[in-house]
């Protein structure tokens, strides 16, 4: 059973780095989703593993076979990598019926021997069952809806029983309800087939619900590779915190310093005072020293790479992610230049479910907007000029303009370094 390893894989076109120095281990039987904004390099990554795109440099191993190694000149063709694909633009053969489409790959199997007609029939039916496409066996692709075509394409991919299945946004053409149903089917297929799934999506919800591990990419650079709940609760940086979660996380700019007891005193909004208590002790002085050492090491590695033959400067520069700060009267993105930021500048990350509404003992604010959906209500709460998003269970009675007190629940409030965007700690947030 194969495990897939990527070591320092880079793909660039000219000076445009589609994927930069990606190292990743996809464990056997994993369900890994490649997640990230449009153009971040997801499809390119998948195509390189599958053998449809040649990396500029690096090494890829599937099972115990090195399928690509730029240093050794190894490049195993796609047909010999024993993987199944399902593409963003799945193409069924238009001149074949659904049945013939699914059977097509099976007829080409020659190892250990050719399959008999009856064996092919059994495997076509087996592959069609989970996606419920059997009733349409005799139709041509042009006679199917988009969703039915997609299901037929999934069956065609499954039929030869690949040990590794690559899927590139396979559900993008389905309506919301069918999409949700297919998600459950894919989850079951993953368990039933015991195959390794690598799945590309830019839908964070799909990535969260399906994956055993999420690989989050931005501008060709790996941001985090962790189980979904870790990405949600312990995001590596402000980009990951922002990318997963709906409604989005609240970012609050803060200034402050660490006290002798380890807590961090912060000033937010129009001079409101809060205290952040890390769940695990952090020494801020050490944390900043480590950050600077890591930055220096990275710069040094870059300088060392620059003098190597064939080095090309990255044209699509990595920019600092600018957090969206929600305000009542205007929009604000944190675009303060790095040079103006000090070690007293922080960003708080507060998930909407941890914003508590009470009638006393909190930051004085008022209800700015209410969106009840039946099961829960999403609230916008105004504190000074800023807006916080909160989610409460049930359809409570909230009226716009009502005075409320805001407090922060639990120990999953995040503290980020504003200069690097990296997460320093999770902890509790209380009024000073
Ligand atoms: N043949 C090519 N020549 C030049 N640039 C390319 C080529 N193929 C892809 N790119 C660029 O590489 C980047 C990554 O492309 P890729 O298809 O991997 O994105 P993606 O993450 O799959 O995006 P999407 O979610 O929109 O499908 C894009 O900016 C794209 O324009
Ligand atoms: Mg793509």
Tab-separated table of C-alpha atoms and ligand atoms in Angstrom:
chain	number	residue	atom	x	y	z
A	1	UNK	CA	0.000	0.000	0.000
A	2	UNK	CA	1.496	3.284	-1.063
A	3	UNK	CA	2.612	6.241	0.923
A	4	UNK	CA	3.449	9.328	-1.121
A	5	UNK	CA	6.442	11.491	-0.283
A	6	UNK	CA	7.296	14.863	-1.775
A	7	UNK	CA	10.725	16.308	-1.017
A	8	UNK	CA	11.530	19.915	-1.894
A	9	UNK	CA	9.311	19.860	-4.960
A	10	UNK	CA	9.304	23.078	-6.972
A	11	UNK	CA	7.498	23.927	-10.194
A	12	UNK	CA	8.044	27.237	-11.906
A	13	UNK	CA	7.280	28.693	-15.276
A	14	UNK	CA	9.881	31.358	-15.981
A	15	UNK	CA	10.068	33.285	-12.711
A	16	UNK	CA	6.527	32.361	-11.682
A	17	UNK	CA	6.622	29.796	-8.863
A	18	UNK	CA	3.485	27.709	-8.999
A	19	UNK	CA	4.742	25.404	-6.235
A	20	UNK	CA	7.751	26.317	-4.103
A	21	UNK	CA	9.850	23.855	-2.106
A	22	UNK	CA	6.963	21.618	-1.072
A	23	UNK	CA	7.761	18.740	1.277
A	24	UNK	CA	4.904	16.502	2.300
A	25	UNK	CA	4.213	12.939	3.407
A	26	UNK	CA	0.828	11.534	2.444
A	27	UNK	CA	0.323	8.475	4.628
A	28	UNK	CA	-1.140	5.273	3.241
A	29	UNK	CA	-4.950	5.251	3.350
A	30	UNK	CA	-5.068	8.980	4.153
A	31	UNK	CA	-7.665	11.363	2.779
A	32	UNK	CA	-5.643	14.495	2.146
A	33	UNK	CA	-7.224	17.641	0.791
A	34	UNK	CA	-5.153	20.264	-0.976
A	35	UNK	CA	-6.806	23.524	-0.042
A	36	UNK	CA	-6.101	27.116	-0.940
A	37	UNK	CA	-7.271	30.111	-2.949
A	38	UNK	CA	-7.595	29.968	-6.721
A	39	UNK	CA	-4.215	29.833	-8.433
A	40	UNK	CA	-2.254	28.763	-5.330
A	41	UNK	CA	-0.860	25.625	-6.980
A	42	UNK	CA	-3.252	22.810	-5.992
A	43	UNK	CA	-3.836	21.346	-9.444
A	44	UNK	CA	-0.156	21.696	-10.294
A	45	UNK	CA	0.794	19.731	-7.156
A	46	UNK	CA	-1.652	16.963	-8.004
A	47	UNK	CA	-0.513	16.792	-11.606
A	48	UNK	CA	3.123	16.525	-10.554
A	49	UNK	CA	2.410	13.572	-8.251
A	50	UNK	CA	0.345	11.935	-10.980
A	51	UNK	CA	3.085	12.411	-13.568
A	52	UNK	CA	1.213	14.807	-15.833
A	53	UNK	CA	3.479	17.730	-15.052
A	54	UNK	CA	7.256	17.604	-14.691
A	55	UNK	CA	8.536	19.386	-11.581
A	56	UNK	CA	11.392	21.856	-12.011
A	57	UNK	CA	13.202	20.195	-9.118
A	58	UNK	CA	12.677	17.835	-6.198
A	59	UNK	CA	11.840	14.211	-5.550
A	60	UNK	CA	8.561	12.284	-5.449
A	61	UNK	CA	8.154	8.753	-4.125
A	62	UNK	CA	5.023	6.595	-4.382
A	63	UNK	CA	5.229	3.497	-2.170
A	64	UNK	CA	8.830	2.362	-2.473
A	65	UNK	CA	9.229	3.582	-6.051
A	66	UNK	CA	10.937	6.892	-6.779
A	67	UNK	CA	8.746	8.253	-9.579
A	68	UNK	CA	10.540	11.559	-9.969
A	69	UNK	CA	13.997	12.758	-9.015
A	70	UNK	CA	15.426	15.821	-10.735
A	71	UNK	CA	18.949	15.115	-9.472
A	72	UNK	CA	18.974	11.533	-10.785
A	73	UNK	CA	16.960	12.227	-13.926
A	74	UNK	CA	14.169	9.802	-12.950
A	75	UNK	CA	10.700	10.496	-14.367
A	76	UNK	CA	8.274	7.562	-14.422
A	77	UNK	CA	5.427	8.142	-16.915
A	78	UNK	CA	1.915	8.681	-15.587
A	79	UNK	CA	0.654	5.363	-16.971
A	80	UNK	CA	3.127	3.455	-14.787
A	81	UNK	CA	2.353	5.253	-11.515
A	82	UNK	CA	-0.804	3.167	-10.819
A	83	UNK	CA	-2.997	6.065	-9.814
A	84	UNK	CA	-6.556	6.991	-10.721
A	85	UNK	CA	-7.647	10.511	-11.608
A	86	UNK	CA	-10.733	12.558	-11.598
A	87	UNK	CA	-10.244	15.989	-13.047
A	88	UNK	CA	-11.662	19.431	-12.596
A	89	UNK	CA	-13.051	19.094	-16.137
A	90	UNK	CA	-13.895	15.394	-16.122
A	91	UNK	CA	-14.221	14.236	-19.682
A	92	UNK	CA	-16.370	11.215	-20.417
A	93	UNK	CA	-15.991	9.763	-23.897
A	94	UNK	CA	-18.937	11.309	-25.750
A	95	UNK	CA	-19.262	8.426	-28.211
A	96	UNK	CA	-19.553	5.778	-25.486
A	97	UNK	CA	-22.439	4.977	-23.161
A	98	UNK	CA	-22.000	5.309	-19.406
A	99	UNK	CA	-21.430	1.541	-19.180
A	100	UNK	CA	-18.779	1.608	-21.890
A	101	UNK	CA	-17.104	4.592	-20.262
A	102	UNK	CA	-16.793	2.771	-16.950
A	103	UNK	CA	-15.668	-0.463	-18.657
A	104	UNK	CA	-13.103	1.317	-20.819
A	105	UNK	CA	-10.245	1.340	-18.283
A	106	UNK	CA	-10.948	-2.275	-17.317
A	107	UNK	CA	-10.504	-3.507	-20.883
A	108	UNK	CA	-6.989	-2.053	-20.882
A	109	UNK	CA	-5.897	-4.015	-17.825
A	110	UNK	CA	-3.383	-6.675	-18.907
A	111	UNK	CA	-1.676	-7.487	-15.624
A	112	UNK	CA	-1.685	-10.106	-14.313
A	113	UNK	CA	-3.981	-11.043	-17.251
A	114	UNK	CA	-6.820	-9.593	-19.289
A	115	UNK	CA	-10.183	-9.540	-17.505
A	116	UNK	CA	-13.029	-11.692	-18.866
A	117	UNK	CA	-16.246	-10.090	-20.066
A	118	UNK	CA	-18.028	-11.291	-16.942
A	119	UNK	CA	-15.346	-9.928	-14.615
A	120	UNK	CA	-15.548	-6.578	-16.349
A	121	UNK	CA	-19.322	-6.578	-15.949
A	122	UNK	CA	-19.041	-7.345	-12.231
A	123	UNK	CA	-16.545	-4.543	-11.687
A	124	UNK	CA	-18.561	-2.007	-13.661
A	125	UNK	CA	-21.594	-2.763	-11.485
A	126	UNK	CA	-19.532	-2.634	-8.323
A	127	UNK	CA	-18.094	0.773	-9.227
A	128	UNK	CA	-21.517	2.121	-10.223
A	129	UNK	CA	-23.234	1.122	-6.980
A	130	UNK	CA	-21.953	3.812	-4.580
A	131	UNK	CA	-22.633	6.621	-7.054
A	132	UNK	CA	-26.047	5.216	-8.077
A	133	UNK	CA	-25.396	5.508	-11.804
A	134	UNK	CA	-26.540	2.023	-12.911
A	135	UNK	CA	-29.986	3.250	-14.115
A	136	UNK	CA	-28.172	5.352	-16.740
A	137	UNK	CA	-25.848	2.659	-18.124
A	138	UNK	CA	-27.279	2.900	-21.660
A	139	UNK	CA	-27.234	6.685	-21.956
A	140	UNK	CA	-24.602	8.772	-23.673
A	141	UNK	CA	-22.912	11.581	-21.698
A	142	UNK	CA	-24.832	14.224	-23.679
A	143	UNK	CA	-28.060	12.691	-22.345
A	144	UNK	CA	-27.057	13.158	-18.704
A	145	UNK	CA	-27.251	16.100	-16.299
A	146	UNK	CA	-23.997	17.614	-15.043
A	147	UNK	CA	-24.347	15.779	-11.738
A	148	UNK	CA	-24.970	12.421	-13.416
A	149	UNK	CA	-21.934	12.942	-15.643
A	150	UNK	CA	-19.861	13.652	-12.588
A	151	UNK	CA	-21.063	10.474	-10.888
A	152	UNK	CA	-20.325	8.440	-14.006
A	153	UNK	CA	-16.836	9.932	-14.053
A	154	UNK	CA	-16.319	8.919	-10.411
A	155	UNK	CA	-17.407	5.346	-11.220
A	156	UNK	CA	-15.019	5.254	-14.175
A	157	UNK	CA	-12.150	6.322	-11.912
A	158	UNK	CA	-13.011	3.723	-9.265
A	159	UNK	CA	-13.520	0.759	-11.600
A	160	UNK	CA	-9.876	-0.310	-12.084
A	161	UNK	CA	-9.433	-0.236	-8.264
A	162	UNK	CA	-6.534	2.209	-8.052
A	163	UNK	CA	-4.637	2.268	-4.774
A	164	UNK	CA	-4.254	6.040	-5.008
A	165	UNK	CA	-7.047	8.249	-6.266
A	166	UNK	CA	-6.509	11.870	-7.235
A	167	UNK	CA	-9.526	14.100	-7.460
A	168	UNK	CA	-9.517	17.695	-8.610
A	169	UNK	CA	-12.674	19.505	-7.491
A	170	UNK	CA	-14.844	16.517	-8.504
A	171	UNK	CA	-17.999	18.005	-7.020
A	172	UNK	CA	-17.754	21.498	-8.450
A	173	UNK	CA	-20.572	20.985	-10.960
A	174	UNK	CA	-23.126	19.626	-8.526
A	175	UNK	CA	-25.909	21.526	-6.810
A	176	UNK	CA	-25.567	22.129	-3.073
A	177	UNK	CA	-27.738	19.195	-2.004
A	178	UNK	CA	-26.110	16.615	-4.274
A	179	UNK	CA	-22.717	17.959	-3.305
A	180	UNK	CA	-23.431	17.246	0.325
A	181	UNK	CA	-24.734	13.753	-0.511
A	182	UNK	CA	-21.672	13.008	-2.625
A	183	UNK	CA	-19.424	14.106	0.223
A	184	UNK	CA	-20.876	11.338	2.370
A	185	UNK	CA	-20.417	8.900	-0.521
A	186	UNK	CA	-16.787	9.890	-0.961
A	187	UNK	CA	-16.187	9.423	2.739
A	188	UNK	CA	-17.684	5.924	2.518
A	189	UNK	CA	-15.750	5.153	-0.670
A	190	UNK	CA	-12.555	6.094	1.067
A	191	UNK	CA	-13.240	3.618	3.862
A	192	UNK	CA	-14.583	0.880	1.572
A	193	UNK	CA	-11.805	1.002	-1.024
A	194	UNK	CA	-8.996	1.467	1.506
A	195	UNK	CA	-7.284	3.648	-1.102
A	196	UNK	CA	-5.308	6.809	-0.495
A	197	UNK	CA	-7.292	9.849	-1.595
A	198	UNK	CA	-5.727	13.139	-2.584
A	199	UNK	CA	-8.432	15.673	-3.127
A	200	UNK	CA	-8.207	19.229	-4.424
A	201	UNK	CA	-10.745	21.808	-3.376
A	202	UNK	CA	-10.958	25.512	-2.668
A	203	UNK	CA	-14.051	24.928	-0.543
A	204	UNK	CA	-12.905	25.030	3.066
A	205	UNK	CA	-16.044	23.254	4.279
A	206	UNK	CA	-15.406	20.347	1.922
A	207	UNK	CA	-11.796	20.159	3.064
A	208	UNK	CA	-12.790	20.307	6.736
A	209	UNK	CA	-15.434	17.599	6.537
A	210	UNK	CA	-13.703	15.075	4.274
A	211	UNK	CA	-10.035	15.147	5.106
A	212	UNK	CA	-7.962	13.225	7.558
A	213	UNK	CA	-5.374	15.955	6.904
A	214	UNK	CA	-5.544	19.322	5.203
A	215	UNK	CA	-2.662	20.695	3.198
A	216	UNK	CA	-3.218	24.430	3.013
A	217	UNK	CA	-1.259	26.286	0.337
A	218	UNK	CA	-0.901	29.979	-0.475
A	219	UNK	CA	1.045	31.394	-3.424
A	220	UNK	CA	2.757	28.042	-3.968
A	221	UNK	CA	3.953	27.833	-0.360
A	222	UNK	CA	2.743	25.292	2.225
A	223	UNK	CA	1.056	27.097	5.132
A	224	UNK	CA	-0.034	24.202	7.298
A	225	UNK	CA	-0.387	20.427	7.046
A	226	UNK	CA	-2.542	19.161	9.911
A	227	UNK	CA	-5.786	17.361	10.755
A	228	UNK	CA	-8.824	19.598	10.050
A	229	UNK	CA	-9.623	20.410	13.670
A	230	UNK	CA	-6.033	21.425	14.328
A	231	UNK	CA	-6.152	23.773	11.347
A	232	UNK	CA	-9.321	25.229	12.841
A	233	UNK	CA	-8.288	25.412	16.489
A	234	UNK	CA	-4.538	25.840	16.169
A	235	UNK	CA	-3.943	27.667	12.881
A	236	UNK	CA	-0.267	28.249	12.161
A	237	UNK	CA	-0.804	31.832	11.100
A	238	UNK	CA	-3.395	34.494	10.316
A	239	UNK	CA	-3.802	33.229	6.738
A	240	UNK	CA	-4.887	29.749	7.865
A	241	UNK	CA	-7.053	31.177	10.637
A	242	UNK	CA	-8.834	33.314	8.079
A	243	UNK	CA	-9.142	30.637	5.394
A	244	UNK	CA	-11.043	28.075	7.450
A	245	UNK	CA	-14.213	28.747	9.404
A	246	UNK	CA	-17.566	30.133	8.399
A	247	UNK	CA	-18.507	32.780	9.462
A	248	UNK	CA	-14.905	33.989	9.394
A	249	UNK	CA	-12.767	34.501	12.452
A	250	UNK	CA	-12.682	37.988	14.050
A	251	UNK	CA	-9.309	39.704	13.906
A	252	UNK	CA	-8.683	42.427	16.474
A	253	UNK	CA	-5.522	44.560	16.408
A	254	UNK	CA	-3.934	44.878	19.827
A	255	UNK	CA	-0.957	46.496	21.515
A	256	UNK	CA	0.574	45.180	24.676
A	257	UNK	CA	3.275	43.492	26.676
A	258	UNK	CA	3.824	40.456	28.844
A	259	UNK	CA	3.482	40.727	32.614
A	260	UNK	CA	5.714	38.990	35.128
A	261	UNK	CA	3.018	36.331	35.704
A	262	UNK	CA	3.063	35.386	31.983
A	263	UNK	CA	-0.246	36.979	31.023
A	264	UNK	CA	-0.246	39.548	28.243
A	265	UNK	CA	-1.921	42.893	28.836
A	266	UNK	CA	-3.516	44.238	25.703
A	267	UNK	CA	-5.193	47.437	24.589
A	268	UNK	CA	-7.792	47.068	21.847
A	269	UNK	CA	-10.366	49.248	20.067
A	270	UNK	CA	-10.613	52.752	21.566
A	271	UNK	CA	-8.367	52.028	24.534
A	272	UNK	CA	-10.191	49.031	26.014
A	273	UNK	CA	-8.048	46.842	28.226
A	274	UNK	CA	-7.953	43.043	28.044
A	275	UNK	CA	-5.753	40.320	29.491
A	276	UNK	CA	-4.721	37.290	27.431
A	277	UNK	CA	-3.685	34.226	29.425
A	278	UNK	CA	-1.868	31.586	27.355
A	279	UNK	CA	-2.997	27.986	27.958
A	280	UNK	CA	0.609	26.797	27.819
A	281	UNK	CA	3.260	29.100	29.226
A	282	UNK	CA	5.129	31.226	26.672
A	283	UNK	CA	8.113	33.427	27.242
A	284	UNK	CA	7.576	36.268	24.791
A	285	UNK	CA	11.198	37.295	24.789
A	286	UNK	CA	12.217	33.771	23.708
A	287	UNK	CA	9.381	33.591	21.220
A	288	UNK	CA	10.484	36.759	19.428
A	289	UNK	CA	14.138	35.677	19.548
A	290	UNK	CA	13.189	32.347	17.925
A	291	UNK	CA	11.115	34.132	15.302
A	292	UNK	CA	14.029	36.393	14.388
A	293	UNK	CA	16.454	33.467	14.288
A	294	UNK	CA	14.118	31.550	11.969
A	295	UNK	CA	13.763	34.577	9.691
A	296	UNK	CA	17.524	35.050	9.582
A	297	UNK	CA	18.066	31.352	8.776
A	298	UNK	CA	15.540	31.588	5.960
A	299	UNK	CA	17.206	34.674	4.514
A	300	UNK	CA	20.568	32.945	4.732
A	301	UNK	CA	19.254	29.846	2.932
A	302	UNK	CA	17.845	32.090	0.229
A	303	UNK	CA	21.181	33.851	-0.205
A	304	UNK	CA	22.945	30.510	-0.433
A	305	UNK	CA	20.447	29.369	-3.099
A	306	UNK	CA	20.917	32.577	-5.080
A	307	UNK	CA	24.481	31.735	-6.007
A	308	UNK	CA	23.648	28.214	-7.219
A	309	UNK	CA	23.472	27.728	-10.981
A	310	UNK	CA	19.935	27.842	-12.382
A	311	UNK	CA	18.513	29.935	-9.526
A	312	UNK	CA	15.579	32.114	-10.566
A	313	UNK	CA	14.197	34.824	-8.263
A	314	UNK	CA	10.525	34.270	-7.432
A	315	UNK	CA	8.482	36.739	-9.482
A	316	UNK	CA	5.247	36.167	-7.566
A	317	UNK	CA	6.551	37.571	-4.266
A	318	UNK	CA	5.237	36.223	-0.960
A	319	UNK	CA	3.378	39.073	0.623
A	320	UNK	CA	2.345	39.443	4.237
A	321	UNK	CA	-1.272	38.409	4.548
A	322	UNK	CA	-3.352	41.476	5.336
A	323	UNK	CA	-6.081	40.633	7.845
A	324	UNK	CA	-9.538	41.930	7.311
A	325	UNK	CA	-10.563	44.104	10.232
A	326	UNK	CA	-14.310	44.606	10.309
A	327	UNK	CA	-15.488	48.157	11.057
A	328	UNK	CA	-18.896	49.753	11.199
A	329	UNK	CA	-18.248	52.612	8.827
A	330	UNK	CA	-15.480	51.463	6.570
A	331	UNK	CA	-13.416	48.474	5.583
A	332	UNK	CA	-9.945	48.067	6.917
A	333	UNK	CA	-7.110	45.725	5.993
A	334	UNK	CA	-3.991	45.527	8.064
A	335	UNK	CA	-1.441	46.790	5.565
A	336	UNK	CA	0.904	48.543	8.014
A	337	UNK	CA	4.467	48.126	6.692
A	338	UNK	CA	6.595	45.577	8.568
A	339	UNK	CA	9.100	48.267	9.492
A	340	UNK	CA	6.502	50.109	11.567
A	341	UNK	CA	5.561	47.044	13.594
A	342	UNK	CA	7.194	46.246	16.916
A	343	UNK	CA	7.083	43.350	19.347
A	344	UNK	CA	4.221	45.151	21.083
A	345	UNK	CA	1.930	44.636	18.074
A	346	UNK	CA	-0.415	41.680	18.157
A	347	UNK	CA	-3.527	40.380	16.461
A	348	UNK	CA	-6.203	38.565	18.425
A	349	UNK	CA	-8.108	35.835	16.594
A	350	UNK	CA	-11.559	35.164	18.020
A	351	UNK	CA	-13.849	32.546	16.439
A	352	UNK	CA	-17.492	33.710	16.329
A	353	UNK	CA	-18.654	30.907	18.621
A	354	UNK	CA	-16.457	32.280	21.414
A	355	UNK	CA	-18.023	35.744	21.345
A	356	UNK	CA	-20.448	35.756	24.274
A	357	UNK	CA	-23.340	38.123	24.746
A	358	UNK	CA	-24.337	38.951	28.302
A	359	UNK	CA	-26.148	41.739	30.027
A	360	UNK	CA	-23.219	42.742	32.216
A	361	UNK	CA	-19.509	42.137	32.888
A	362	UNK	CA	-18.072	42.681	29.444
A	363	UNK	CA	-17.075	45.172	26.816
A	364	UNK	CA	-20.019	47.513	26.326
A	365	UNK	CA	-21.353	47.209	22.789
A	366	UNK	CA	-24.560	47.134	20.831
A	367	UNK	CA	-26.282	44.804	18.380
A	368	UNK	CA	-25.549	45.994	14.849
A	369	UNK	CA	-27.156	43.201	12.831
A	370	UNK	CA	-28.916	39.863	13.347
A	371	UNK	CA	-29.211	36.911	10.960
A	372	UNK	CA	-31.337	34.132	12.437
A	373	UNK	CA	-31.227	30.933	10.365
A	374	UNK	CA	-33.402	28.853	12.682
A	375	UNK	CA	-30.802	26.619	14.248
A	376	UNK	CA	-28.478	29.491	15.068
A	377	UNK	CA	-28.197	33.257	14.784
A	378	UNK	CA	-25.230	35.177	13.458
A	379	UNK	CA	-24.830	38.532	15.158
A	380	UNK	CA	-22.799	41.606	14.340
A	381	UNK	CA	-21.922	43.447	17.510
A	382	UNK	CA	-20.504	46.929	17.475
A	383	UNK	CA	-17.792	47.825	19.990
A	384	UNK	CA	-16.531	51.378	19.497
A	385	UNK	CA	-16.036	51.631	15.710
A	386	UNK	CA	-15.382	47.936	15.251
A	387	UNK	CA	-17.638	45.005	14.489
A	388	UNK	CA	-17.420	41.530	15.973
A	389	UNK	CA	-19.224	38.533	14.541
A	390	UNK	CA	-20.838	36.191	17.040
A	391	UNK	CA	-22.830	32.995	16.651
A	392	UNK	CA	-25.406	31.910	19.188
A	393	UNK	CA	-27.420	28.713	19.180
A	394	UNK	CA	-31.160	29.039	18.573
A	395	UNK	CA	-33.154	32.015	17.405
A	396	UNK	CA	-32.783	34.272	20.462
A	397	UNK	CA	-34.555	37.601	20.569
A	398	UNK	CA	-32.099	40.270	19.561
A	399	UNK	CA	-33.055	43.711	18.422
A	400	UNK	CA	-30.819	46.055	16.508
A	401	UNK	CA	-29.408	48.808	18.671
A	402	UNK	CA	-29.844	46.857	21.935
A	403	UNK	CA	-27.051	47.410	24.456
A	404	UNK	CA	-25.100	44.257	25.238
A	405	UNK	CA	-21.924	43.245	26.995
A	406	UNK	CA	-19.406	41.203	25.061
A	407	UNK	CA	-17.115	38.661	26.652
A	408	UNK	CA	-14.943	35.850	25.307
A	409	UNK	CA	-15.531	32.216	26.169
A	410	UNK	CA	-13.178	29.287	26.451
A	411	UNK	CA	-9.445	28.867	26.071
A	412	UNK	CA	-9.287	28.854	22.291
A	413	UNK	CA	-8.730	32.546	21.688
A	414	UNK	CA	-5.645	33.020	19.524
A	415	UNK	CA	-2.798	35.471	19.867
A	416	UNK	CA	-0.778	36.230	16.715
A	417	UNK	CA	2.406	38.178	16.178
A	418	UNK	CA	1.389	41.030	13.898
A	419	UNK	CA	4.711	41.308	12.051
A	420	UNK	CA	5.060	37.652	10.989
A	421	UNK	CA	1.382	36.692	11.257
A	422	UNK	CA	2.406	33.540	13.152
A	423	UNK	CA	0.361	32.209	16.042
A	424	UNK	CA	2.037	32.646	19.412
A	425	UNK	CA	-0.468	30.932	21.669
A	426	UNK	CA	-4.049	29.947	22.386
A	427	UNK	CA	-5.596	31.003	25.651
A	428	UNK	CA	-8.306	32.892	27.472
A	429	UNK	CA	-9.233	36.543	27.069
A	430	UNK	CA	-10.632	38.489	29.987
A	431	UNK	CA	-11.447	42.060	30.850
A	432	UNK	CA	-8.635	43.774	32.738
B	1	LIG	N1	1.441	26.091	-18.186
B	1	LIG	C1	1.516	27.134	-17.347
B	1	LIG	N2	2.284	28.212	-17.616
B	1	LIG	C2	2.370	29.249	-16.766
B	1	LIG	N3	1.703	29.324	-15.583
B	1	LIG	C3	0.924	28.303	-15.265
B	1	LIG	C4	0.763	27.152	-16.114
B	1	LIG	N4	-0.095	26.293	-15.503
B	1	LIG	C5	-0.457	26.884	-14.335
B	1	LIG	N5	0.146	28.087	-14.191
B	1	LIG	C6	-0.009	29.008	-13.051
B	1	LIG	O1	0.322	28.344	-11.860
B	1	LIG	C7	-0.519	28.762	-10.809
B	1	LIG	C8	-1.109	27.572	-10.117
B	1	LIG	O2	-2.045	26.956	-10.986
B	1	LIG	P1	-2.976	25.766	-10.498
B	1	LIG	O3	-3.751	25.295	-11.658
B	1	LIG	O4	-2.140	24.751	-9.792
B	1	LIG	O5	-3.929	26.513	-9.468
B	1	LIG	P2	-5.093	25.930	-8.545
B	1	LIG	O6	-4.629	26.066	-7.133
B	1	LIG	O7	-5.475	24.569	-9.005
B	1	LIG	O8	-6.271	26.971	-8.793
B	1	LIG	P3	-7.857	26.736	-9.034
B	1	LIG	O9	-8.468	26.627	-7.669
B	1	LIG	O10	-8.268	28.020	-9.700
B	1	LIG	O11	-8.045	25.529	-9.885
B	1	LIG	C9	-1.582	29.676	-11.418
B	1	LIG	O12	-1.281	31.004	-11.084
B	1	LIG	C10	-1.445	29.436	-12.905
B	1	LIG	O13	-1.722	30.603	-13.647
B	2	LIG	MG1	-7.167	23.788	-9.985
